[in-house]
Coordinates of C-alpha atoms in Angstrom, one line a residue:
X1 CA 73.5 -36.2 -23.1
X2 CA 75.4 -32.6 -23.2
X3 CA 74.8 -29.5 -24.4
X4 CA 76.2 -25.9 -24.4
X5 CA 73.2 -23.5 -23.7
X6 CA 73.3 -19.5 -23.3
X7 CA 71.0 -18.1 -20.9
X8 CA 71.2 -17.4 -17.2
X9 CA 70.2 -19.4 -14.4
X10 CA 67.5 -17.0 -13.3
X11 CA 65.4 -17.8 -16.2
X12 CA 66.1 -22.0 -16.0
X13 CA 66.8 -22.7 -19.5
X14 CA 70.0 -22.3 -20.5
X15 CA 73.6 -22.1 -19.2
X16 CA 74.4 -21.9 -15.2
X17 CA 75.7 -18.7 -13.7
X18 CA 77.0 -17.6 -10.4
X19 CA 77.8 -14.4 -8.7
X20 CA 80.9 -14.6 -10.0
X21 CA 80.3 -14.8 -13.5
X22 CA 81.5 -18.8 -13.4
X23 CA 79.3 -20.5 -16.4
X24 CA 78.6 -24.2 -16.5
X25 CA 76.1 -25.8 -19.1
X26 CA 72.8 -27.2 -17.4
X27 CA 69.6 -29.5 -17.2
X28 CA 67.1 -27.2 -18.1
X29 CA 63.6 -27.4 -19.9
X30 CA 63.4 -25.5 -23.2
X31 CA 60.8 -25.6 -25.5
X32 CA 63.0 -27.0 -28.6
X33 CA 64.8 -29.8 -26.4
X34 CA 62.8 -33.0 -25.7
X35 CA 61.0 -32.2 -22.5
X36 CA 62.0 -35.1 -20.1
X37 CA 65.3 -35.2 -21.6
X38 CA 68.2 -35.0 -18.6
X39 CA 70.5 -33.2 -19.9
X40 CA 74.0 -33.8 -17.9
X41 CA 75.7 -31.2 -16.1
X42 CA 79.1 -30.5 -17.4
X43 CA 81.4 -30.7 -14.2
X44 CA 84.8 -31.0 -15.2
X45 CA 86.2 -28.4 -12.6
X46 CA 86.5 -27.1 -9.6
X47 CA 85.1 -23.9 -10.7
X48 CA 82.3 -25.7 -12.6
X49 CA 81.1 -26.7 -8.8
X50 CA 81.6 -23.9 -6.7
X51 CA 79.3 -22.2 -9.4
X52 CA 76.7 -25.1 -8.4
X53 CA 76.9 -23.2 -5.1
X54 CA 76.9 -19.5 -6.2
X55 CA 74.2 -20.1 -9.1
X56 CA 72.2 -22.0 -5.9
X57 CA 71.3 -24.6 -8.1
X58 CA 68.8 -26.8 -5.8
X59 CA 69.0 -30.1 -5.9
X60 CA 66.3 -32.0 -7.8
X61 CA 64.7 -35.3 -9.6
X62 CA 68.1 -35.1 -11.6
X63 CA 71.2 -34.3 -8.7
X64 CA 71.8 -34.4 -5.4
X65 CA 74.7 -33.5 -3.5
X66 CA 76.5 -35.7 -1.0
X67 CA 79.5 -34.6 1.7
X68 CA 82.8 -36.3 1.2
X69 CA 82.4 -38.5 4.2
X70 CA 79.2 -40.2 2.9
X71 CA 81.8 -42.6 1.5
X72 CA 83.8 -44.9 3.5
X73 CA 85.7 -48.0 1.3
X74 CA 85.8 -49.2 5.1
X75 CA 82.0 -49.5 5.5
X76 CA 79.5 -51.5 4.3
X77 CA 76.5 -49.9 4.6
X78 CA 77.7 -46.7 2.7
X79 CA 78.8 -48.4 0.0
X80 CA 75.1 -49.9 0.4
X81 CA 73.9 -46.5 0.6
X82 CA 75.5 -45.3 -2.7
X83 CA 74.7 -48.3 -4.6
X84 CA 71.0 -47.5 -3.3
X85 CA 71.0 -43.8 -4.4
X86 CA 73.0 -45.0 -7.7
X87 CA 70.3 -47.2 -8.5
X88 CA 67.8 -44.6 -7.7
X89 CA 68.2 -42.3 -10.1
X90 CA 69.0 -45.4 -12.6
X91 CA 65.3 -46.5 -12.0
X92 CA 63.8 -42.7 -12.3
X93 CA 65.0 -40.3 -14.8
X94 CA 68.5 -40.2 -14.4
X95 CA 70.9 -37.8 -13.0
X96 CA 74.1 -36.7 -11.2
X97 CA 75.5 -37.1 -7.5
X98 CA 77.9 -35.2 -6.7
X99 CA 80.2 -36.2 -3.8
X100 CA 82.6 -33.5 -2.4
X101 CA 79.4 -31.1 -1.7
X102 CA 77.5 -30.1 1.4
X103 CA 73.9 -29.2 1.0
X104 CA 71.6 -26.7 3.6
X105 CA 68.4 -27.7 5.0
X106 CA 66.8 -26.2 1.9
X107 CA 68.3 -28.6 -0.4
X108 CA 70.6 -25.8 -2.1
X109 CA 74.4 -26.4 -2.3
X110 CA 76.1 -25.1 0.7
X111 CA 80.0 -25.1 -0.6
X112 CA 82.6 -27.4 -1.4
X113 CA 83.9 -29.8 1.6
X114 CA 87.6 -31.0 1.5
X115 CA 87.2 -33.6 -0.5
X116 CA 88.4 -37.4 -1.1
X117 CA 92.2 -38.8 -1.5
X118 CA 92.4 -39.7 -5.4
X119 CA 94.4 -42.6 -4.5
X120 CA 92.1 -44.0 -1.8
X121 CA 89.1 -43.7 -4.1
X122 CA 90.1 -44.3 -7.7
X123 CA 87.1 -43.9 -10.0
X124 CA 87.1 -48.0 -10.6
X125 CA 86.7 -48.4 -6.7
X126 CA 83.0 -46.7 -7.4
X127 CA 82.3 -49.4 -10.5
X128 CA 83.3 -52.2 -8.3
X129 CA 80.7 -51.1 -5.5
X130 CA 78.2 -50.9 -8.1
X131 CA 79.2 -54.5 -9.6
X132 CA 78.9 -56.4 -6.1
X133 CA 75.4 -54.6 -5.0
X134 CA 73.5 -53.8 -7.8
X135 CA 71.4 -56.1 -10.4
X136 CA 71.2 -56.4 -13.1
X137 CA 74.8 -54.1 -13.8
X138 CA 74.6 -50.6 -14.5
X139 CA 76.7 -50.7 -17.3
X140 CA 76.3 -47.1 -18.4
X141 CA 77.5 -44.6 -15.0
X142 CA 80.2 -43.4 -15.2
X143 CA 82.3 -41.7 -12.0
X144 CA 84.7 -39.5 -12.9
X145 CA 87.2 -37.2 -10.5
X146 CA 87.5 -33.5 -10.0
X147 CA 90.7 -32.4 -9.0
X148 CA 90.2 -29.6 -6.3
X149 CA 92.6 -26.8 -5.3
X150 CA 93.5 -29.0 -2.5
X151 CA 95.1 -31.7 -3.9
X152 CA 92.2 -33.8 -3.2
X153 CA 89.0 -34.1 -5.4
X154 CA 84.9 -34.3 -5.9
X155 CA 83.1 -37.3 -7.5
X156 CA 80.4 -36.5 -9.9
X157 CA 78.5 -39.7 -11.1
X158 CA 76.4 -39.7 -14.0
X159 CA 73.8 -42.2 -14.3
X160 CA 71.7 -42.2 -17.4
X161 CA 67.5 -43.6 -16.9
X162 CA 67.6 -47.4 -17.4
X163 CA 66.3 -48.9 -20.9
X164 CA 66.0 -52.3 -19.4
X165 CA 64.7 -53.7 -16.2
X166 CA 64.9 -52.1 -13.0
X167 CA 68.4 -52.1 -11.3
X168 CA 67.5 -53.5 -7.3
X169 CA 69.9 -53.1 -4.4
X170 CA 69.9 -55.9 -1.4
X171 CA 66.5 -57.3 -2.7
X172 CA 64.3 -54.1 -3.0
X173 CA 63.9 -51.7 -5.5
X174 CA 64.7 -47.8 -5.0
X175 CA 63.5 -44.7 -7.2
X176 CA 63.9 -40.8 -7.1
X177 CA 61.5 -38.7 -6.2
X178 CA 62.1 -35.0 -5.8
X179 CA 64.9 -34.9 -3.4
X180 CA 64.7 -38.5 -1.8
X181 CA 65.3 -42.2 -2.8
X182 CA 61.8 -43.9 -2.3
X183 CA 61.4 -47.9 -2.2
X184 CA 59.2 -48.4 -5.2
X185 CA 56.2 -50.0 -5.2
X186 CA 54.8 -53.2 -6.5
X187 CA 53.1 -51.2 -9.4
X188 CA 55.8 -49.2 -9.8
X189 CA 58.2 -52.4 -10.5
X190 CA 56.2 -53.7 -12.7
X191 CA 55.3 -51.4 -14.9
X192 CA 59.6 -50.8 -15.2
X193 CA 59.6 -54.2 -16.4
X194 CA 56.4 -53.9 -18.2
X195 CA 57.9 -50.9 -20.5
X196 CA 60.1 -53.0 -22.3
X197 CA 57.2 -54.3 -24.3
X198 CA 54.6 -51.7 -24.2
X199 CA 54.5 -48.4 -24.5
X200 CA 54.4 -46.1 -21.0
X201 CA 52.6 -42.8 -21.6
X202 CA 52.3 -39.8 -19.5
X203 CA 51.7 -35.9 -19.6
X204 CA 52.9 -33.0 -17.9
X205 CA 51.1 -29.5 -18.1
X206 CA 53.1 -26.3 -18.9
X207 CA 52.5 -22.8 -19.0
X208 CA 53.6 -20.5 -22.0
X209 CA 57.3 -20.9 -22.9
X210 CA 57.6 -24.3 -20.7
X211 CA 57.2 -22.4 -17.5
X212 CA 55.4 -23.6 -14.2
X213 CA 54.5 -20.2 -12.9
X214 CA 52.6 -17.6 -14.9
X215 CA 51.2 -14.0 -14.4
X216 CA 47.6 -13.0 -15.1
X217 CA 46.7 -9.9 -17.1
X218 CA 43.5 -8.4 -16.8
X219 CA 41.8 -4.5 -17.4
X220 CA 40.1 -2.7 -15.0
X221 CA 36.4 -3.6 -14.7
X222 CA 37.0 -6.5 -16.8
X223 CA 34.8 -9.6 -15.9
X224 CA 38.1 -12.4 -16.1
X225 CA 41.7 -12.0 -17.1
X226 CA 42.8 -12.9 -21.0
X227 CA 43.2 -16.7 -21.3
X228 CA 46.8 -17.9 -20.2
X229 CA 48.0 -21.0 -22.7
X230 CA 48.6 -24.1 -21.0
X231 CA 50.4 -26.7 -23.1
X232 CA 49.9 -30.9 -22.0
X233 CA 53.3 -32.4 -23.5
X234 CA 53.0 -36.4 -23.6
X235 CA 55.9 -38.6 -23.4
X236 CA 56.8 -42.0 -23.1
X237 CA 58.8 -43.6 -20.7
X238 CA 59.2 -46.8 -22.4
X239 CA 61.3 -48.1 -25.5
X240 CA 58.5 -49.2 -27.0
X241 CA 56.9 -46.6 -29.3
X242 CA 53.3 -45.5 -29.3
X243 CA 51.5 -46.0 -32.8
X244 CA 47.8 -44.9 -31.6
X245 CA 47.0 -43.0 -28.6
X246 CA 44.0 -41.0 -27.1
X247 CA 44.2 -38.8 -24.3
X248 CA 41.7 -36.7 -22.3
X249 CA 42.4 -34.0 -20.7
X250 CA 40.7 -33.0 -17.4
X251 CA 40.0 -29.5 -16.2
X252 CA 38.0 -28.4 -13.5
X253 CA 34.8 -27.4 -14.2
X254 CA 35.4 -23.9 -12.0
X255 CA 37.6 -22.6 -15.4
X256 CA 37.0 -21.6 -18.9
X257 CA 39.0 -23.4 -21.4
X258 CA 39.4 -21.7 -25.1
X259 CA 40.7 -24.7 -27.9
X260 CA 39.4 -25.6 -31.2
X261 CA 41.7 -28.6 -30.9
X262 CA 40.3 -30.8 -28.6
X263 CA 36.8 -33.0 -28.5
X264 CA 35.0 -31.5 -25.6
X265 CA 33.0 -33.9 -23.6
X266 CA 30.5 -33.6 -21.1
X267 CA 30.9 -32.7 -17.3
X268 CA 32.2 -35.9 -15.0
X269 CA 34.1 -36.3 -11.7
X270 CA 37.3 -36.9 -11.7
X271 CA 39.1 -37.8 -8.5
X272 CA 36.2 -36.0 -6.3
X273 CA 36.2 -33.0 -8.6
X274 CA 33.7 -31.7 -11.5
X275 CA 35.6 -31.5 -14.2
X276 CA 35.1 -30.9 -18.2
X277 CA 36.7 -33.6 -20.3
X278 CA 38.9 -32.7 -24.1
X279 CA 39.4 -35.6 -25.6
X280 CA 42.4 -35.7 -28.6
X281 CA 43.7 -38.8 -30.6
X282 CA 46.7 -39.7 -32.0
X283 CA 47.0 -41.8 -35.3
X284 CA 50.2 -42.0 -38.1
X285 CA 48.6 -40.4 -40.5
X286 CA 48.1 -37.1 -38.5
X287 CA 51.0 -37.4 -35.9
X288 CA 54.3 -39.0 -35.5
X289 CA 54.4 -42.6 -33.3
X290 CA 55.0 -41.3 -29.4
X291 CA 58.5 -42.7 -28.9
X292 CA 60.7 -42.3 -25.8
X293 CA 63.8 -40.1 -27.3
X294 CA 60.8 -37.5 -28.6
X295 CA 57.8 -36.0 -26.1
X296 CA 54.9 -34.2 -28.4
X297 CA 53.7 -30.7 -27.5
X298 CA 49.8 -31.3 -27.5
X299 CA 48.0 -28.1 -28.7
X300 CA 47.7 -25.2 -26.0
X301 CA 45.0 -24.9 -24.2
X302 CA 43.6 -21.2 -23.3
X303 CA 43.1 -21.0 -19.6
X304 CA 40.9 -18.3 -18.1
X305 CA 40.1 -18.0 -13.9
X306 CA 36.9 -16.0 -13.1
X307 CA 38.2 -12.6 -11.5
X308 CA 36.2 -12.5 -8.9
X309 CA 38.0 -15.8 -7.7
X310 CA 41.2 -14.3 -8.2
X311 CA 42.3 -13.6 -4.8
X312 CA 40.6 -16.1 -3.4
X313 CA 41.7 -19.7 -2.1
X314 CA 41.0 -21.5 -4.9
X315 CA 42.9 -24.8 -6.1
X316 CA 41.7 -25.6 -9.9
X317 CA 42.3 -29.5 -10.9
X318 CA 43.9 -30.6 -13.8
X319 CA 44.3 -34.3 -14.6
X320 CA 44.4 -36.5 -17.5
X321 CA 44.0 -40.1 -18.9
X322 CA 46.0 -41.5 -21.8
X323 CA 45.6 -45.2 -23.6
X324 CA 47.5 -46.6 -26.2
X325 CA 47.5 -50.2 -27.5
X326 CA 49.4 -52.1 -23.4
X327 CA 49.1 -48.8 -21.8
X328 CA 46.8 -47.3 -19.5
X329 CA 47.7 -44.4 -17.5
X330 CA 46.2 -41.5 -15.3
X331 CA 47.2 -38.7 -13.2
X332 CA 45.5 -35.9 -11.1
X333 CA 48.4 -34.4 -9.0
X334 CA 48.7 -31.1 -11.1
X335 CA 47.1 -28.6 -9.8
X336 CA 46.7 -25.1 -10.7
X337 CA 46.7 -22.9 -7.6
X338 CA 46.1 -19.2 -7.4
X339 CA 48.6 -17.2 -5.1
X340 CA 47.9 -13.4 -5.1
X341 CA 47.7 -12.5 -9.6
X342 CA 49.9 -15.6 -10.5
X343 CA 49.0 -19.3 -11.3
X344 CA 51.3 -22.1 -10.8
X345 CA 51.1 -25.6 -11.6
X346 CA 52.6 -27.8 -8.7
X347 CA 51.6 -31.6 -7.2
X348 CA 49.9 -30.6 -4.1
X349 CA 47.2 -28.0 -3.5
X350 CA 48.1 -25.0 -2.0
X351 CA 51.8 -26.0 -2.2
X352 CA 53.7 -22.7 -2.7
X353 CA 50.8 -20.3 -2.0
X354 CA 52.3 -17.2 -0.6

């Protein structure tokens, strides 16, 4: 889906900006949008792209750029290669590709290329690729052209998340992951074909205001810094609603934790760490069913890091375990890691430590 948001790119929640003043609306996480929502870029010019570039907008679980000559009508495995990344993103969260666009070794956009003949590469030739390679169809993406200054143009696809079974390519099945196209696993297949039946929960951990990084503030000679709020938001990746749910909540045992919220448990191991357990349930009666086009904020969670840890290399885990009626789910790769006075919440420890 679209939408026209206002602020700029520096801050990641609102509208696309480059140098040049060039706007575009964007895929952003705000706090009163549905959290794993994809939001569509709106590329409709030429303009619209090169602001990809001067905005440096990276590419991510949700786009990825691709040079012109990625595509050959005269070669079979690239059209096997774009059916593959097609039904990547098809099988993950959605997204865009967008062809016309080099990209640096840093994954950010590195300028428009020359483009593709519009007559050579009508938008149907992409939905006919799509219909000999992929199964079942992917009824929903839709290619559209770009005219460039040049006389020649830019593909952008858009490919929203499948609702049904997975879409495989040549007998396997592919998925995004950050910035590649991964052959999923057995597990990962069939719980895509298990969430058409059952529900499919997961959380994600936030900082205040839906942010990943966040400062700490502290007074001289103060024992620990004030609490930062963490916020779990659970979603559900399948069509099937959840009606009852608990989740726990696992954070290491090295942290203090404020909440008034949550059931406290006692101390366990979790994935080789000590860490304290908060337990919270979901029923009608208190909470709306955990559907797919809706994620639920779960109350905060004050955070507070010993100081005299502060500038030391610590990684903190944070994990959690949901169930709901056909659903079973964990995850421990969020960690938070301490990198000079900030915390961040990323996948792998240390990862980003300066």
């Amino acid at each position: 889906m679209r939408r026209d948001l206002t602020t700029p790119i520096h801050q990641f929640n609102g509208i696309l900006q480059g140098k040049d003043g060039t706007t575009l609306t964007g895929m952003m996480l705000l706090a009163n949008l549905s959290i794993h929502e994809a939001i569509m870029l709106t590329l409709n010019t030429e303009a619209e792209l090169i602001a990809l570039h001067t905005g440096i907008v990276k590419e991510s679980l949700h786009i990825e750029y691709k040079a012109s000559d990625s595509i050959d009508k005269r070669s079979e495995p690239r059209k096997l290669e774009m059916a593959r990344d097609i039904s990547a993103f098809a099988n993950a969260d959605g997204g865009q590709i967008i062809y016309g666009m080099k990209e640096n070794k840093d994954h950010e956009p590195d300028g428009l290329d020359a483009g593709l003949d519009p007559r050579e590469y009508p938008e149907i030739w992409f939905e006919q690729v799509l219909q000999q390679h992929v199964t079942p169809l992917l009824t929903s993406v839709k290619p559209r052209h770009i005219p460039l200054s040049n006389g020649r143009i830019a593909v952008a696809i858009d490919i929203p998340p499948s609702n049904g079974d997975p879409h495989q390519v040549d007998g396997r099945y592919y998925r995004r992951h950050n910035f590649n196209r991964l052959i999923m696993e057995h597990y990962e297949v069939r719980d895509m074909f298990r969430r058409a039946t059952n529900p499919d929960l997961t959380i994600e951990f936030f900082f205040d205001k839906m942010k990943k990084q966040q400062a700490l503030q502290h007074t001289p000679n103060a024992e620990d810094h004030g609490p930062v709020g963490m916020t779990p938001v659970i979603s559900n990746r399948s069509n099937a609603p959840a009606m009852y749910a608990v989740s726990i909540i696992f954070i290491d045992a090295g942290l203090t934790v404020l909440t008034t919220e949550y059931e406290k448990l006692g101390v366990t191991r979790f994935n080789g760490h000590q860490v304290v357990p908060y337990r919270l349930r979901f029923y009608p009666n208190k909470s709306m069913p955990i559907f797919k086009e809706q994620p639920t904020l779960m109350p905060a969670l004050g955070i507070i890091v010993p100081l005299n840890m502060i500038n030391r290399p610590n990684d903190y885990l944070i994990g959690f375990e949901v169930r709901a009626p056909g659903c079973h789910t964990e995850g421990s790769n969020y960690v938070i890691v301490e990198f000079g006075r900030q915390l961040a919440i990323v996948t792998e420890p240390n990862k980003g430590r300066s």
